Amino acid sequence: MHTFEYVRATDTREVVQLLADDPAAACLAGGTTQLDLMKDGVLEPPTLIDITRLPLHGIERRGEILHVGALVTMEELAADATVAERLPMVRESLLQGASVQLRNMATIGGNLLQRTRCRYFRDPTVSACNKRTPDSGCAAVEGVARMHAVLGASERCIALHASDLAVALVALDAAVHVQGPSHSRTVPLTEFYLTAAESPQRENVLEHAELITEVEIPLPPAAARSGYLKVRDRTSYEFALTSAAVLLVVDHATIRQARVGLGGVGTKPWRAYEAEHVLTGAPATTATFLDAADATMRDAWTVPGTAFKVPLARRTLVRELQNVSGVDV
Ligand code: FAD
Ligand code: SF4
């Protein structure tokens, strides 16, 4: 690993000023993404600002909104009583991610900003990677692409956004609070991420000198049921091949409200609006669920290595809609 300066910060404004003063500096939270990429030589920031001492560790329910500090760990959020009671799909997305050891280190802010697992991005000896080096090509399109994306993908980049939590949060209309040197703003997660087709190099709308300080999660209606289904090559310590976060309010066998997020398939955490449109107001039946899954995967862009994901994602969504609704299981 290259040498770098280590700075431990205790004040949020100090961090954003340090970032503003140094366009190449980077933040260190749990380090489970950042340090891996530095060890692999993909990232070489001259300065690493340790933000773990910032006062961003709280979880607080205010009315029907859960406010989660950016430095809350994955394990802490999964153990929260409100999450257990009102947000099962958030809890399940967290507990099916990584390992207990990693979840005790990894923060919520870091999880939302984790970089792709594309093996070509993570190997600086591979020259063709538009995400690392603009206009250099994409080695994955003709390479090993089993863990890559089919939605929001193009020949320029098919890198997957691998966060499980983000899939549940986009479905719930969660938002991030962002602090900059002289401003703060709130960005809905559905507007936070960019697709690889839009911009391989830039994954979200966060500016360099901005810090995520908090995630705001609206609590769903008490009548809602939700869940997260993750399909992977082994049952623990593995990223999703496909996943589905589903929230439904069903009344007298009619779907009154539907929220759907898909993982393992998108270059960003995928909000499946087309599925929601088909589901809302329709009878809660497997026929409806199949129509919703078809609508969602209609625009998939595949390469030989990712083609299997279209039918798999379809089946994953139908199964989770069945699980959550209790229909035809
Ligand atoms: P860091 O590594 O410290 O930071 C990540 C990035 O975010 C860096 O660029 C950093 O500068 C930036 N950053 C961090 N916090 C902030 C902030 N508040 N504001 C602005 N920038 C910030 N994830 C899943 O969802 N599912 C899985 O199954 C899964 N499996 C994994 C398996 C392994 C072996 C590993 C290593 C990781 C896995 N992960 C998985 C990813 C893991 O969840 C992330 O690495 C972790 O959540 C990142 O959090 P962190 O606090 O360690 O972030
Ligand atoms: Fe790079 Fe994206 Fe292609 Fe991976 S998929 S090699 S990250 S351009």
GROMACS .gro file of C-alpha atoms and ligand atoms in nm:
model
  390
    1MET     CA    1   0.000   0.000   0.000
    2HIS     CA    2   0.125   0.351  -0.075
    3THR     CA    3   0.200   0.581   0.222
    4PHE     CA    4  -0.062   0.836   0.325
    5GLU     CA    5  -0.128   1.088   0.599
    6TYR     CA    6  -0.378   0.977   0.864
    7VAL     CA    7  -0.596   1.245   1.026
    8ARG     CA    8  -0.844   1.173   1.305
    9ALA     CA    9  -1.132   1.421   1.306
   10THR     CA   10  -1.387   1.492   1.579
   11ASP     CA   11  -1.598   1.762   1.416
   12THR     CA   12  -1.813   1.730   1.103
   13ARG     CA   13  -1.734   2.080   0.975
   14GLU     CA   14  -1.363   2.013   1.020
   15VAL     CA   15  -1.397   1.705   0.794
   16VAL     CA   16  -1.579   1.883   0.514
   17GLN     CA   17  -1.326   2.169   0.527
   18LEU     CA   18  -1.038   1.920   0.510
   19LEU     CA   19  -1.204   1.758   0.209
   20ALA     CA   20  -1.266   2.095   0.046
   21ASP     CA   21  -0.898   2.185   0.094
   22ASP     CA   22  -0.769   1.858  -0.054
   23PRO     CA   23  -0.947   1.724  -0.366
   24ALA     CA   24  -0.768   1.389  -0.331
   25ALA     CA   25  -0.835   1.322   0.041
   26ALA     CA   26  -1.074   1.041   0.139
   27CYS     CA   27  -1.280   0.947   0.445
   28LEU     CA   28  -1.236   0.636   0.655
   29ALA     CA   29  -1.539   0.496   0.838
   30GLY     CA   30  -1.534   0.120   0.914
   31GLY     CA   31  -1.271   0.080   0.642
   32THR     CA   32  -1.411  -0.246   0.504
   33THR     CA   33  -1.432  -0.104   0.150
   34GLN     CA   34  -1.185   0.184   0.163
   35LEU     CA   35  -0.887  -0.009   0.301
   36ASP     CA   36  -0.941  -0.307   0.067
   37LEU     CA   37  -0.925  -0.075  -0.233
   38MET     CA   38  -0.614   0.097  -0.099
   39LYS     CA   39  -0.442  -0.238  -0.038
   40ASP     CA   40  -0.528  -0.341  -0.395
   41GLY     CA   41  -0.380  -0.016  -0.530
   42VAL     CA   42  -0.712   0.098  -0.679
   43LEU     CA   43  -0.735   0.404  -0.453
   44GLU     CA   44  -0.432   0.603  -0.341
   45PRO     CA   45  -0.552   0.902  -0.137
   46PRO     CA   46  -0.265   1.109   0.003
   47THR     CA   47  -0.473   1.180   0.315
   48LEU     CA   48  -0.719   0.956   0.495
   49ILE     CA   49  -0.958   1.131   0.733
   50ASP     CA   50  -1.085   0.900   1.007
   51ILE     CA   51  -1.446   1.006   1.072
   52THR     CA   52  -1.533   0.738   1.327
   53ARG     CA   53  -1.513   0.985   1.622
   54LEU     CA   54  -1.775   1.219   1.476
   55PRO     CA   55  -2.101   1.238   1.675
   56LEU     CA   56  -2.302   1.048   1.413
   57HIS     CA   57  -2.371   0.727   1.608
   58GLY     CA   58  -2.734   0.771   1.720
   59ILE     CA   59  -3.060   0.604   1.618
   60GLU     CA   60  -3.366   0.807   1.707
   61ARG     CA   61  -3.733   0.771   1.623
   62ARG     CA   62  -3.912   1.102   1.583
   63GLY     CA   63  -4.277   1.044   1.501
   64GLU     CA   64  -4.298   0.818   1.197
   65ILE     CA   65  -3.938   0.880   1.084
   66LEU     CA   66  -3.633   0.683   1.198
   67HIS     CA   67  -3.316   0.896   1.202
   68VAL     CA   68  -2.999   0.689   1.171
   69GLY     CA   69  -2.654   0.844   1.217
   70ALA     CA   70  -2.414   0.768   0.932
   71LEU     CA   71  -2.170   0.595   1.171
   72VAL     CA   72  -2.423   0.351   1.318
   73THR     CA   73  -2.295   0.004   1.234
   74MET     CA   74  -2.490  -0.248   1.028
   75GLU     CA   75  -2.518  -0.472   1.335
   76GLU     CA   76  -2.646  -0.187   1.556
   77LEU     CA   77  -2.918  -0.094   1.308
   78ALA     CA   78  -3.024  -0.458   1.268
   79ALA     CA   79  -3.062  -0.481   1.649
   80ASP     CA   80  -3.275  -0.167   1.683
   81ALA     CA   81  -3.623  -0.229   1.829
   82THR     CA   82  -3.807  -0.003   1.579
   83VAL     CA   83  -3.630  -0.172   1.287
   84ALA     CA   84  -3.729  -0.515   1.421
   85GLU     CA   85  -4.091  -0.410   1.468
   86ARG     CA   86  -4.161  -0.185   1.170
   87LEU     CA   87  -3.884  -0.247   0.914
   88PRO     CA   88  -3.834  -0.623   0.876
   89MET     CA   89  -3.698  -0.583   0.524
   90VAL     CA   90  -3.426  -0.349   0.649
   91ARG     CA   91  -3.330  -0.588   0.925
   92GLU     CA   92  -3.326  -0.887   0.687
   93SER     CA   93  -3.119  -0.699   0.427
   94LEU     CA   94  -2.861  -0.615   0.693
   95LEU     CA   95  -2.840  -0.960   0.851
   96GLN     CA   96  -2.801  -1.131   0.513
   97GLY     CA   97  -2.506  -0.906   0.428
   98ALA     CA   98  -2.134  -0.973   0.486
   99SER     CA   99  -2.048  -1.144   0.821
  100VAL     CA  100  -2.100  -1.056   1.188
  101GLN     CA  101  -1.740  -0.932   1.213
  102LEU     CA  102  -1.780  -0.708   0.909
  103ARG     CA  103  -2.121  -0.584   1.022
  104ASN     CA  104  -1.972  -0.474   1.354
  105MET     CA  105  -1.719  -0.257   1.166
  106ALA     CA  106  -1.918  -0.145   0.863
  107THR     CA  107  -2.122   0.174   0.896
  108ILE     CA  108  -2.452   0.267   0.732
  109GLY     CA  109  -2.296   0.563   0.547
  110GLY     CA  110  -2.012   0.342   0.424
  111ASN     CA  111  -2.253   0.071   0.318
  112LEU     CA  112  -2.446   0.311   0.096
  113LEU     CA  113  -2.118   0.433  -0.055
  114GLN     CA  114  -1.948   0.094  -0.099
  115ARG     CA  115  -1.779   0.052  -0.436
  116THR     CA  116  -1.858  -0.217  -0.690
  117ARG     CA  117  -1.718  -0.568  -0.650
  118CYS     CA  118  -1.635  -0.588  -1.025
  119ARG     CA  119  -1.313  -0.788  -1.032
  120TYR     CA  120  -1.175  -0.583  -1.322
  121PHE     CA  121  -1.232  -0.256  -1.136
  122ARG     CA  122  -1.049  -0.400  -0.837
  123ASP     CA  123  -0.749  -0.516  -1.039
  124PRO     CA  124  -0.533  -0.222  -1.154
  125THR     CA  125  -0.340  -0.454  -1.390
  126VAL     CA  126  -0.657  -0.465  -1.607
  127SER     CA  127  -0.642  -0.158  -1.829
  128ALA     CA  128  -0.997  -0.162  -1.974
  129CYS     CA  129  -1.220  -0.016  -1.704
  130ASN     CA  130  -1.423   0.297  -1.775
  131LYS     CA  131  -1.497   0.337  -1.406
  132ARG     CA  132  -1.129   0.355  -1.309
  133THR     CA  133  -0.996   0.512  -1.627
  134PRO     CA  134  -1.249   0.705  -1.838
  135ASP     CA  135  -1.280   0.590  -2.202
  136SER     CA  136  -1.055   0.284  -2.154
  137GLY     CA  137  -1.330   0.029  -2.228
  138CYS     CA  138  -1.499  -0.237  -2.016
  139ALA     CA  139  -1.327  -0.572  -1.958
  140ALA     CA  140  -1.636  -0.721  -1.794
  141VAL     CA  141  -1.861  -0.703  -2.101
  142GLU     CA  142  -1.665  -0.984  -2.265
  143GLY     CA  143  -1.522  -1.125  -1.943
  144VAL     CA  144  -1.652  -1.307  -1.636
  145ALA     CA  145  -1.972  -1.125  -1.555
  146ARG     CA  146  -2.164  -1.350  -1.318
  147MET     CA  147  -2.171  -1.082  -1.045
  148HIS     CA  148  -2.265  -0.795  -1.274
  149ALA     CA  149  -2.573  -0.588  -1.351
  150VAL     CA  150  -2.848  -0.604  -1.615
  151LEU     CA  151  -3.052  -0.292  -1.527
  152GLY     CA  152  -2.897   0.051  -1.586
  153ALA     CA  153  -2.615  -0.130  -1.768
  154SER     CA  154  -2.462  -0.060  -2.109
  155GLU     CA  155  -2.154  -0.161  -2.307
  156ARG     CA  156  -1.971   0.117  -2.119
  157CYS     CA  157  -2.011  -0.045  -1.775
  158ILE     CA  158  -2.210  -0.328  -1.615
  159ALA     CA  159  -2.082  -0.286  -1.259
  160LEU     CA  160  -2.328  -0.393  -0.991
  161HIS     CA  161  -2.411  -0.184  -0.686
  162ALA     CA  162  -2.381  -0.459  -0.427
  163SER     CA  163  -2.541  -0.307  -0.116
  164ASP     CA  164  -2.832  -0.509   0.022
  165LEU     CA  165  -2.936  -0.236   0.264
  166ALA     CA  166  -2.961   0.026  -0.012
  167VAL     CA  167  -3.212  -0.193  -0.199
  168ALA     CA  168  -3.446  -0.193   0.103
  169LEU     CA  169  -3.391   0.178   0.162
  170VAL     CA  170  -3.468   0.290  -0.195
  171ALA     CA  171  -3.793   0.092  -0.177
  172LEU     CA  172  -3.883   0.274   0.147
  173ASP     CA  173  -3.818   0.623   0.006
  174ALA     CA  174  -3.536   0.681   0.256
  175ALA     CA  175  -3.321   0.993   0.220
  176VAL     CA  176  -2.967   1.094   0.317
  177HIS     CA  177  -2.871   1.416   0.493
  178VAL     CA  178  -2.555   1.560   0.349
  179GLN     CA  179  -2.323   1.822   0.499
  180GLY     CA  180  -2.093   2.035   0.283
  181PRO     CA  181  -1.850   2.315   0.372
  182SER     CA  182  -2.117   2.586   0.358
  183HIS     CA  183  -2.443   2.402   0.301
  184SER     CA  184  -2.648   2.099   0.395
  185ARG     CA  185  -2.908   1.917   0.186
  186THR     CA  186  -3.138   1.617   0.194
  187VAL     CA  187  -3.135   1.381  -0.105
  188PRO     CA  188  -3.390   1.099  -0.156
  189LEU     CA  189  -3.198   0.776  -0.221
  190THR     CA  190  -3.401   0.728  -0.540
  191GLU     CA  191  -3.225   1.043  -0.669
  192PHE     CA  192  -2.890   0.983  -0.501
  193TYR     CA  193  -2.748   0.709  -0.724
  194LEU     CA  194  -2.653   0.731  -1.093
  195THR     CA  195  -2.664   0.436  -1.331
  196ALA     CA  196  -2.346   0.312  -1.499
  197ALA     CA  197  -2.513   0.383  -1.834
  198GLU     CA  198  -2.540   0.750  -1.728
  199SER     CA  199  -2.188   0.775  -1.586
  200PRO     CA  200  -1.950   0.484  -1.522
  201GLN     CA  201  -1.706   0.700  -1.322
  202ARG     CA  202  -1.956   0.873  -1.098
  203GLU     CA  203  -2.185   0.653  -0.889
  204ASN     CA  204  -2.386   0.911  -0.695
  205VAL     CA  205  -2.453   1.283  -0.662
  206LEU     CA  206  -2.237   1.330  -0.350
  207GLU     CA  207  -1.974   1.599  -0.407
  208HIS     CA  208  -1.616   1.544  -0.293
  209ALA     CA  209  -1.642   1.781   0.006
  210GLU     CA  210  -1.974   1.642   0.127
  211LEU     CA  211  -2.033   1.399   0.408
  212ILE     CA  212  -2.338   1.182   0.468
  213THR     CA  213  -2.441   1.262   0.824
  214GLU     CA  214  -2.773   1.080   0.860
  215VAL     CA  215  -3.018   0.847   0.689
  216GLU     CA  216  -3.386   0.923   0.730
  217ILE     CA  217  -3.620   0.624   0.699
  218PRO     CA  218  -3.997   0.685   0.685
  219LEU     CA  219  -4.180   0.413   0.877
  220PRO     CA  220  -4.437   0.227   0.667
  221PRO     CA  221  -4.802   0.197   0.775
  222ALA     CA  222  -4.857  -0.042   1.065
  223ALA     CA  223  -5.065  -0.266   0.833
  224ALA     CA  224  -4.771  -0.314   0.593
  225ARG     CA  225  -4.581  -0.641   0.568
  226SER     CA  226  -4.231  -0.656   0.428
  227GLY     CA  227  -3.935  -0.883   0.366
  228TYR     CA  228  -3.602  -0.920   0.184
  229LEU     CA  229  -3.511  -1.229  -0.017
  230LYS     CA  230  -3.149  -1.274  -0.124
  231VAL     CA  231  -3.039  -1.543  -0.370
  232ARG     CA  232  -2.667  -1.619  -0.364
  233ASP     CA  233  -2.414  -1.889  -0.439
  234ARG     CA  234  -2.382  -1.982  -0.070
  235THR     CA  235  -2.606  -1.898   0.223
  236SER     CA  236  -2.370  -1.669   0.415
  237TYR     CA  237  -2.089  -1.425   0.350
  238GLU     CA  238  -2.178  -1.377  -0.014
  239PHE     CA  239  -2.313  -1.099  -0.232
  240ALA     CA  240  -2.650  -1.130  -0.403
  241LEU     CA  241  -2.696  -1.285  -0.744
  242THR     CA  242  -3.047  -1.141  -0.721
  243SER     CA  243  -3.254  -1.004  -0.437
  244ALA     CA  244  -3.593  -0.845  -0.377
  245ALA     CA  245  -3.712  -0.606  -0.106
  246VAL     CA  246  -4.091  -0.606  -0.094
  247LEU     CA  247  -4.343  -0.409   0.112
  248LEU     CA  248  -4.714  -0.464   0.066
  249VAL     CA  249  -5.036  -0.343   0.221
  250VAL     CA  250  -5.304  -0.596   0.125
  251ASP     CA  251  -5.669  -0.538   0.212
  252HIS     CA  252  -5.936  -0.797   0.129
  253ALA     CA  253  -5.700  -0.965  -0.120
  254THR     CA  254  -5.635  -0.637  -0.306
  255ILE     CA  255  -5.294  -0.472  -0.300
  256ARG     CA  256  -5.341  -0.118  -0.168
  257GLN     CA  257  -4.973  -0.024  -0.153
  258ALA     CA  258  -4.658  -0.179  -0.301
  259ARG     CA  259  -4.290  -0.087  -0.268
  260VAL     CA  260  -4.031  -0.295  -0.451
  261GLY     CA  261  -3.652  -0.278  -0.465
  262LEU     CA  262  -3.426  -0.516  -0.655
  263GLY     CA  263  -3.065  -0.609  -0.578
  264GLY     CA  264  -2.801  -0.807  -0.764
  265VAL     CA  265  -2.928  -0.672  -1.095
  266GLY     CA  266  -2.881  -0.295  -1.098
  267THR     CA  267  -2.588  -0.065  -1.152
  268LYS     CA  268  -2.762   0.125  -0.875
  269PRO     CA  269  -2.996  -0.005  -0.602
  270TRP     CA  270  -3.303  -0.058  -0.818
  271ARG     CA  271  -3.646   0.082  -0.739
  272ALA     CA  272  -3.892  -0.125  -0.942
  273TYR     CA  273  -4.156   0.137  -1.019
  274GLU     CA  274  -4.295  -0.072  -1.307
  275ALA     CA  275  -4.368  -0.358  -1.068
  276GLU     CA  276  -4.531  -0.124  -0.818
  277HIS     CA  277  -4.753   0.016  -1.093
  278VAL     CA  278  -4.873  -0.333  -1.189
  279LEU     CA  279  -4.924  -0.438  -0.826
  280THR     CA  280  -5.110  -0.136  -0.688
  281GLY     CA  281  -5.485  -0.191  -0.698
  282ALA     CA  282  -5.450  -0.542  -0.841
  283PRO     CA  283  -5.559  -0.870  -0.678
  284ALA     CA  284  -5.285  -1.031  -0.470
  285THR     CA  285  -5.237  -1.338  -0.688
  286THR     CA  286  -4.942  -1.515  -0.845
  287ALA     CA  287  -5.067  -1.404  -1.189
  288THR     CA  288  -5.034  -1.040  -1.078
  289PHE     CA  289  -4.689  -1.108  -0.934
  290LEU     CA  290  -4.571  -1.264  -1.263
  291ASP     CA  291  -4.695  -0.958  -1.455
  292ALA     CA  292  -4.510  -0.730  -1.212
  293ALA     CA  293  -4.187  -0.925  -1.254
  294ASP     CA  294  -4.218  -0.921  -1.635
  295ALA     CA  295  -4.268  -0.544  -1.635
  296THR     CA  296  -3.961  -0.493  -1.418
  297MET     CA  297  -3.716  -0.699  -1.622
  298ARG     CA  298  -3.839  -0.587  -1.966
  299ASP     CA  299  -3.554  -0.339  -2.020
  300ALA     CA  300  -3.269  -0.565  -1.903
  301TRP     CA  301  -2.941  -0.526  -2.097
  302THR     CA  302  -2.746  -0.850  -2.083
  303VAL     CA  303  -2.417  -1.003  -2.190
  304PRO     CA  304  -2.367  -1.381  -2.204
  305GLY     CA  305  -2.241  -1.388  -1.844
  306THR     CA  306  -2.542  -1.204  -1.702
  307ALA     CA  307  -2.831  -1.342  -1.913
  308PHE     CA  308  -2.923  -1.594  -1.640
  309LYS     CA  309  -3.011  -1.308  -1.409
  310VAL     CA  310  -3.327  -1.207  -1.596
  311PRO     CA  311  -3.526  -1.525  -1.522
  312LEU     CA  312  -3.364  -1.556  -1.178
  313ALA     CA  313  -3.459  -1.199  -1.079
  314ARG     CA  314  -3.810  -1.260  -1.206
  315ARG     CA  315  -3.846  -1.574  -0.991
  316THR     CA  316  -3.689  -1.399  -0.691
  317LEU     CA  317  -3.940  -1.116  -0.706
  318VAL     CA  318  -4.240  -1.347  -0.754
  319ARG     CA  319  -4.129  -1.563  -0.460
  320GLU     CA  320  -4.086  -1.266  -0.227
  321LEU     CA  321  -4.421  -1.120  -0.330
  322GLN     CA  322  -4.572  -1.459  -0.242
  323ASN     CA  323  -4.383  -1.471   0.087
  324VAL     CA  324  -4.485  -1.123   0.198
  325SER     CA  325  -4.849  -1.149   0.084
  326GLY     CA  326  -4.893  -1.507   0.204
  327VAL     CA  327  -5.048  -1.594  -0.135
  328ASP     CA  328  -4.978  -1.929  -0.303
  329VAL     CA  329  -4.676  -2.014  -0.091
  330FAD     P1  330  -1.558   0.248   0.446
  330FAD     O1  331  -1.488   0.136   0.381
  330FAD     O2  332  -1.489   0.318   0.559
  330FAD     O3  333  -1.596   0.359   0.338
  330FAD     C1  334  -1.657   0.323   0.216
  330FAD     C2  335  -1.662   0.449   0.127
  330FAD     O4  336  -1.753   0.543   0.178
  330FAD     C3  337  -1.529   0.523   0.121
  330FAD     O5  338  -1.519   0.581  -0.005
  330FAD     C4  339  -1.543   0.631   0.228
  330FAD     O6  340  -1.461   0.742   0.201
  330FAD     C5  341  -1.689   0.666   0.215
  330FAD     N1  342  -1.759   0.707   0.337
  330FAD     C6  343  -1.783   0.629   0.446
  330FAD     N2  344  -1.865   0.693   0.530
  330FAD     C7  345  -1.894   0.813   0.473
  330FAD     C8  346  -1.977   0.922   0.510
  330FAD     N3  347  -2.048   0.923   0.624
  330FAD     N4  348  -1.986   1.030   0.426
  330FAD     C9  349  -1.915   1.032   0.309
  330FAD     N5  350  -1.835   0.932   0.269
  330FAD    C10  351  -1.826   0.823   0.350
  330FAD     N6  352  -2.234  -0.539   0.173
  330FAD    C11  353  -2.361  -0.578   0.153
  330FAD     O7  354  -2.451  -0.494   0.145
  330FAD     N7  355  -2.392  -0.712   0.142
  330FAD    C12  356  -2.297  -0.809   0.151
  330FAD     O8  357  -2.329  -0.928   0.140
  330FAD    C13  358  -2.163  -0.770   0.175
  330FAD     N8  359  -2.064  -0.864   0.185
  330FAD    C14  360  -1.935  -0.822   0.205
  330FAD    C15  361  -1.834  -0.916   0.213
  330FAD    C16  362  -1.702  -0.876   0.229
  330FAD    C17  363  -1.593  -0.978   0.239
  330FAD    C18  364  -1.671  -0.737   0.241
  330FAD    C19  365  -1.529  -0.689   0.261
  330FAD    C20  366  -1.771  -0.643   0.233
  330FAD    C21  367  -1.903  -0.684   0.215
  330FAD     N9  368  -2.006  -0.592   0.201
  330FAD    C22  369  -2.136  -0.631   0.183
  330FAD    C23  370  -1.975  -0.450   0.193
  330FAD    C24  371  -1.978  -0.384   0.329
  330FAD     O9  372  -2.110  -0.379   0.375
  330FAD    C25  373  -1.919  -0.245   0.310
  330FAD    O10  374  -1.779  -0.261   0.285
  330FAD    C26  375  -1.939  -0.158   0.431
  330FAD    O11  376  -2.074  -0.142   0.459
  330FAD    C27  377  -1.874  -0.024   0.410
  330FAD    O12  378  -1.884   0.049   0.531
  330FAD     P2  379  -1.755   0.104   0.601
  330FAD    O13  380  -1.802   0.181   0.721
  330FAD    O14  381  -1.655  -0.002   0.626
  330FAD    O15  382  -1.706   0.205   0.488
  331SF4    FE1  383  -1.492  -0.127  -1.510
  331SF4    FE2  384  -1.758  -0.116  -1.500
  331SF4    FE3  385  -1.645  -0.264  -1.683
  331SF4    FE4  386  -1.623  -0.338  -1.426
  331SF4     S1  387  -1.810  -0.330  -1.546
  331SF4     S2  388  -1.461  -0.336  -1.584
  331SF4     S3  389  -1.622  -0.138  -1.324
  331SF4     S4  390  -1.628  -0.040  -1.665
   0.00000   0.00000   0.00000
